[in-house]
């Protein structure tokens, strides 16, 4: 077993920087492939039909006549070009961005291991912790990329104290999830419809007017 020479810094294995998961973009790819396949199949069917002695479809004649008589300044051409530009930019944006916004990256333990936590699972875990806080009747948790919104209702107790306990419990749970970029908490507490303000504790007074005071004396 080799030993580290004295005076040299200890080298630790490099941990890769956590990154978001890339989405497969199945829905946009399926829509584009389906539209292209339908258009190509329609044109191919009409061409093959004409080659075997059939007559061209009326829609192809109408489309060709329309295209031959159209100029680049026509409204239809400008609108079609604008739509194609928007669709093209949208496809480029989908190809250049990772997507998978519902999965948050976790701190990598090392090596090539990558872990992700779904936002819905994060919301359920934080909601369970919020419901365990005394005085909390209901809680709604929405997890975003950089913020967690918590809306809780208080059935009993001081809302200020319940909010402080919620903040402490949720912060502890959020830090224990091991997220690479822990989102900040935005907690809002409101009293329930059946909430009643807590009764302040009363201390018994010593030597009140109703308590007889014994006096001592010599006869």
Tab-separated table of C-alpha atoms in Angstrom:
chain	number	residue	atom	x	y	z
A	1	UNK	CA	0.000	0.000	0.000
A	2	UNK	CA	1.512	3.284	-1.113
A	3	UNK	CA	1.701	6.163	1.305
A	4	UNK	CA	1.297	9.844	0.531
A	5	UNK	CA	4.699	11.619	0.753
A	6	UNK	CA	4.929	14.224	3.443
A	7	UNK	CA	4.582	17.816	2.352
A	8	UNK	CA	2.371	17.070	-0.655
A	9	UNK	CA	-1.367	17.869	-0.707
A	10	UNK	CA	-3.771	14.968	-0.648
A	11	UNK	CA	-5.566	14.490	-3.967
A	12	UNK	CA	-9.255	13.659	-3.785
A	13	UNK	CA	-11.217	12.194	-6.706
A	14	UNK	CA	-12.976	14.868	-8.716
A	15	UNK	CA	-16.749	14.996	-8.386
A	16	UNK	CA	-18.634	16.009	-11.542
A	17	UNK	CA	-20.742	19.128	-11.368
A	18	UNK	CA	-24.420	18.204	-11.111
A	19	UNK	CA	-26.386	19.043	-14.220
A	20	UNK	CA	-30.002	18.783	-15.200
A	21	UNK	CA	-31.226	15.714	-16.999
A	22	UNK	CA	-31.789	16.005	-20.746
A	23	UNK	CA	-35.238	15.174	-22.001
A	24	UNK	CA	-35.740	12.817	-24.907
A	25	UNK	CA	-38.307	15.240	-26.453
A	26	UNK	CA	-40.450	12.338	-27.606
A	27	UNK	CA	-43.650	14.342	-28.137
A	28	UNK	CA	-42.189	17.055	-30.452
A	29	UNK	CA	-40.203	14.462	-32.383
A	30	UNK	CA	-43.284	12.255	-32.791
A	31	UNK	CA	-45.433	15.190	-33.990
A	32	UNK	CA	-42.835	16.323	-36.562
A	33	UNK	CA	-42.296	12.772	-37.798
A	34	UNK	CA	-46.042	12.156	-38.047
A	35	UNK	CA	-46.718	15.348	-40.020
A	36	UNK	CA	-43.823	14.648	-42.391
A	37	UNK	CA	-44.913	11.048	-42.877
A	38	UNK	CA	-48.517	12.058	-43.658
A	39	UNK	CA	-47.431	14.687	-46.208
A	40	UNK	CA	-44.949	12.368	-47.913
A	41	UNK	CA	-47.442	9.486	-47.974
A	42	UNK	CA	-50.122	11.660	-49.584
A	43	UNK	CA	-47.780	12.934	-52.315
A	44	UNK	CA	-46.299	9.479	-52.912
A	45	UNK	CA	-49.732	7.870	-53.208
A	46	UNK	CA	-50.849	10.442	-55.754
A	47	UNK	CA	-47.675	10.121	-57.841
A	48	UNK	CA	-47.861	6.307	-57.886
A	49	UNK	CA	-51.533	6.467	-58.804
A	50	UNK	CA	-50.758	8.712	-61.781
A	51	UNK	CA	-47.915	6.423	-62.908
A	52	UNK	CA	-50.302	3.465	-63.006
A	53	UNK	CA	-52.830	5.285	-65.201
A	54	UNK	CA	-54.868	7.114	-62.621
A	55	UNK	CA	-55.830	10.787	-62.570
A	56	UNK	CA	-54.082	13.337	-60.363
A	57	UNK	CA	-55.887	14.341	-57.193
A	58	UNK	CA	-57.769	17.667	-57.291
A	59	UNK	CA	-55.962	18.926	-54.199
A	60	UNK	CA	-52.589	18.606	-55.944
A	61	UNK	CA	-53.788	20.594	-58.946
A	62	UNK	CA	-55.233	23.281	-56.687
A	63	UNK	CA	-52.065	23.445	-54.601
A	64	UNK	CA	-49.784	23.723	-57.640
A	65	UNK	CA	-51.958	26.409	-59.247
A	66	UNK	CA	-51.939	28.356	-56.006
A	67	UNK	CA	-48.169	28.128	-55.654
A	68	UNK	CA	-47.530	29.112	-59.280
A	69	UNK	CA	-49.629	32.249	-58.962
A	70	UNK	CA	-48.284	33.312	-55.553
A	71	UNK	CA	-45.601	35.933	-54.974
A	72	UNK	CA	-43.374	36.419	-51.982
A	73	UNK	CA	-45.328	39.502	-50.915
A	74	UNK	CA	-48.673	37.741	-50.606
A	75	UNK	CA	-50.205	37.625	-47.141
A	76	UNK	CA	-50.473	33.847	-47.183
A	77	UNK	CA	-46.786	33.470	-48.059
A	78	UNK	CA	-45.716	35.879	-45.314
A	79	UNK	CA	-47.890	34.129	-42.719
A	80	UNK	CA	-46.645	30.686	-43.766
A	81	UNK	CA	-43.019	31.854	-43.619
A	82	UNK	CA	-43.543	33.364	-40.167
A	83	UNK	CA	-45.115	30.146	-38.898
A	84	UNK	CA	-42.239	28.074	-40.279
A	85	UNK	CA	-39.692	30.412	-38.683
A	86	UNK	CA	-41.412	30.165	-35.300
A	87	UNK	CA	-41.618	26.375	-35.530
A	88	UNK	CA	-37.960	26.163	-36.550
A	89	UNK	CA	-36.829	28.363	-33.655
A	90	UNK	CA	-38.960	26.296	-31.281
A	91	UNK	CA	-37.325	23.073	-32.481
A	92	UNK	CA	-33.858	24.610	-32.128
A	93	UNK	CA	-34.709	25.747	-28.591
A	94	UNK	CA	-35.890	22.243	-27.728
A	95	UNK	CA	-32.673	20.769	-29.099
A	96	UNK	CA	-30.412	23.191	-27.207
A	97	UNK	CA	-32.136	23.107	-23.794
A	98	UNK	CA	-32.054	20.131	-21.411
A	99	UNK	CA	-35.722	20.009	-20.530
A	100	UNK	CA	-36.890	17.519	-17.880
A	101	UNK	CA	-37.827	20.392	-15.598
A	102	UNK	CA	-39.681	18.073	-13.223
A	103	UNK	CA	-36.488	16.310	-12.151
A	104	UNK	CA	-34.072	18.108	-9.846
A	105	UNK	CA	-30.421	16.969	-9.770
A	106	UNK	CA	-29.022	15.683	-6.497
A	107	UNK	CA	-25.502	15.951	-5.126
A	108	UNK	CA	-23.380	13.311	-6.882
A	109	UNK	CA	-21.758	10.806	-4.521
A	110	UNK	CA	-18.787	10.470	-6.887
A	111	UNK	CA	-17.787	8.756	-10.053
A	112	UNK	CA	-20.291	8.510	-12.893
A	113	UNK	CA	-23.298	8.115	-10.605
A	114	UNK	CA	-26.048	10.666	-11.242
A	115	UNK	CA	-29.227	10.936	-9.200
A	116	UNK	CA	-32.381	12.973	-9.664
A	117	UNK	CA	-35.424	13.627	-7.501
A	118	UNK	CA	-38.822	14.265	-9.016
A	119	UNK	CA	-40.494	17.498	-7.972
A	120	UNK	CA	-43.766	15.791	-7.164
A	121	UNK	CA	-41.926	13.463	-4.770
A	122	UNK	CA	-40.202	16.469	-3.200
A	123	UNK	CA	-43.568	18.157	-2.699
A	124	UNK	CA	-45.026	15.053	-1.043
A	125	UNK	CA	-42.069	14.711	1.330
A	126	UNK	CA	-42.234	18.353	2.367
A	127	UNK	CA	-46.010	18.201	2.773
A	128	UNK	CA	-45.747	15.209	5.111
A	129	UNK	CA	-43.271	17.147	7.247
A	130	UNK	CA	-45.525	20.214	7.272
A	131	UNK	CA	-48.540	18.199	8.440
A	132	UNK	CA	-46.533	16.825	11.363
A	133	UNK	CA	-46.050	20.315	12.810
A	134	UNK	CA	-48.438	20.870	15.749
A	135	UNK	CA	-51.235	23.268	14.849
A	136	UNK	CA	-51.071	22.705	11.082
A	137	UNK	CA	-54.393	21.576	9.631
A	138	UNK	CA	-53.596	21.464	5.908
A	139	UNK	CA	-50.667	22.317	3.650
A	140	UNK	CA	-50.185	22.811	-0.074
A	141	UNK	CA	-46.656	22.563	-1.457
A	142	UNK	CA	-45.581	23.555	-4.959
A	143	UNK	CA	-41.987	22.924	-5.933
A	144	UNK	CA	-40.365	24.996	-8.648
A	145	UNK	CA	-36.807	25.108	-9.887
A	146	UNK	CA	-35.637	27.760	-7.425
A	147	UNK	CA	-38.500	28.159	-4.985
A	148	UNK	CA	-40.811	26.049	-2.854
A	149	UNK	CA	-44.176	27.640	-2.100
A	150	UNK	CA	-45.883	26.377	1.049
A	151	UNK	CA	-49.419	27.440	1.969
A	152	UNK	CA	-50.520	26.124	5.347
A	153	UNK	CA	-53.620	26.621	7.485
A	154	UNK	CA	-53.513	26.712	11.257
A	155	UNK	CA	-56.207	25.009	13.344
A	156	UNK	CA	-54.912	25.948	16.798
A	157	UNK	CA	-51.988	27.745	18.369
A	158	UNK	CA	-50.199	30.974	17.571
A	159	UNK	CA	-49.753	31.361	13.769
A	160	UNK	CA	-46.400	33.056	14.278
A	161	UNK	CA	-45.062	30.148	16.306
A	162	UNK	CA	-46.501	27.633	13.835
A	163	UNK	CA	-44.827	29.456	10.948
A	164	UNK	CA	-41.490	29.463	12.773
A	165	UNK	CA	-41.781	25.721	13.477
A	166	UNK	CA	-42.764	25.098	9.838
A	167	UNK	CA	-39.734	27.017	8.637
A	168	UNK	CA	-37.422	25.049	10.902
A	169	UNK	CA	-38.879	21.643	9.994
A	170	UNK	CA	-39.057	22.287	6.261
A	171	UNK	CA	-35.545	23.736	6.138
A	172	UNK	CA	-34.176	20.656	7.888
A	173	UNK	CA	-36.034	18.327	5.540
A	174	UNK	CA	-35.020	20.285	2.426
A	175	UNK	CA	-31.356	20.162	3.406
A	176	UNK	CA	-31.638	16.423	4.091
A	177	UNK	CA	-32.931	15.670	0.581
A	178	UNK	CA	-29.447	16.128	-0.879
A	179	UNK	CA	-30.432	18.423	-3.747
A	180	UNK	CA	-27.595	20.021	-5.667
A	181	UNK	CA	-29.354	23.407	-5.667
A	182	UNK	CA	-31.733	23.549	-2.701
A	183	UNK	CA	-34.638	25.878	-3.541
A	184	UNK	CA	-35.549	28.644	-1.147
A	185	UNK	CA	-38.691	28.363	0.947
A	186	UNK	CA	-41.639	30.733	0.693
A	187	UNK	CA	-43.982	29.875	3.565
A	188	UNK	CA	-47.355	31.495	4.089
A	189	UNK	CA	-49.556	30.655	7.070
A	190	UNK	CA	-53.175	31.651	7.568
A	191	UNK	CA	-55.662	30.727	10.307
A	192	UNK	CA	-58.372	28.202	9.592
A	193	UNK	CA	-62.077	29.051	9.709
A	194	UNK	CA	-62.418	27.250	13.062
A	195	UNK	CA	-59.278	28.797	14.519
A	196	UNK	CA	-59.587	30.528	17.866
A	197	UNK	CA	-56.863	32.676	19.378
A	198	UNK	CA	-54.959	30.979	22.198
A	199	UNK	CA	-55.957	31.949	25.728
A	200	UNK	CA	-53.047	33.557	27.593
A	201	UNK	CA	-51.956	31.741	30.699
A	202	UNK	CA	-53.053	33.391	33.949
A	203	UNK	CA	-50.818	33.309	36.987
A	204	UNK	CA	-52.338	33.103	40.454
A	205	UNK	CA	-51.841	36.221	42.517
A	206	UNK	CA	-50.451	35.824	45.986
A	207	UNK	CA	-52.040	37.748	48.791
A	208	UNK	CA	-55.167	38.836	46.952
A	209	UNK	CA	-58.080	40.575	48.604
A	210	UNK	CA	-60.163	37.403	48.878
A	211	UNK	CA	-57.458	35.471	50.726
A	212	UNK	CA	-57.493	36.004	54.464
A	213	UNK	CA	-54.234	37.049	55.941
A	214	UNK	CA	-53.381	35.635	59.327
A	215	UNK	CA	-51.942	38.038	61.805
A	216	UNK	CA	-50.195	37.062	64.929
A	217	UNK	CA	-50.061	38.909	68.265
A	218	UNK	CA	-49.759	38.513	71.962
A	219	UNK	CA	-52.875	38.521	74.089
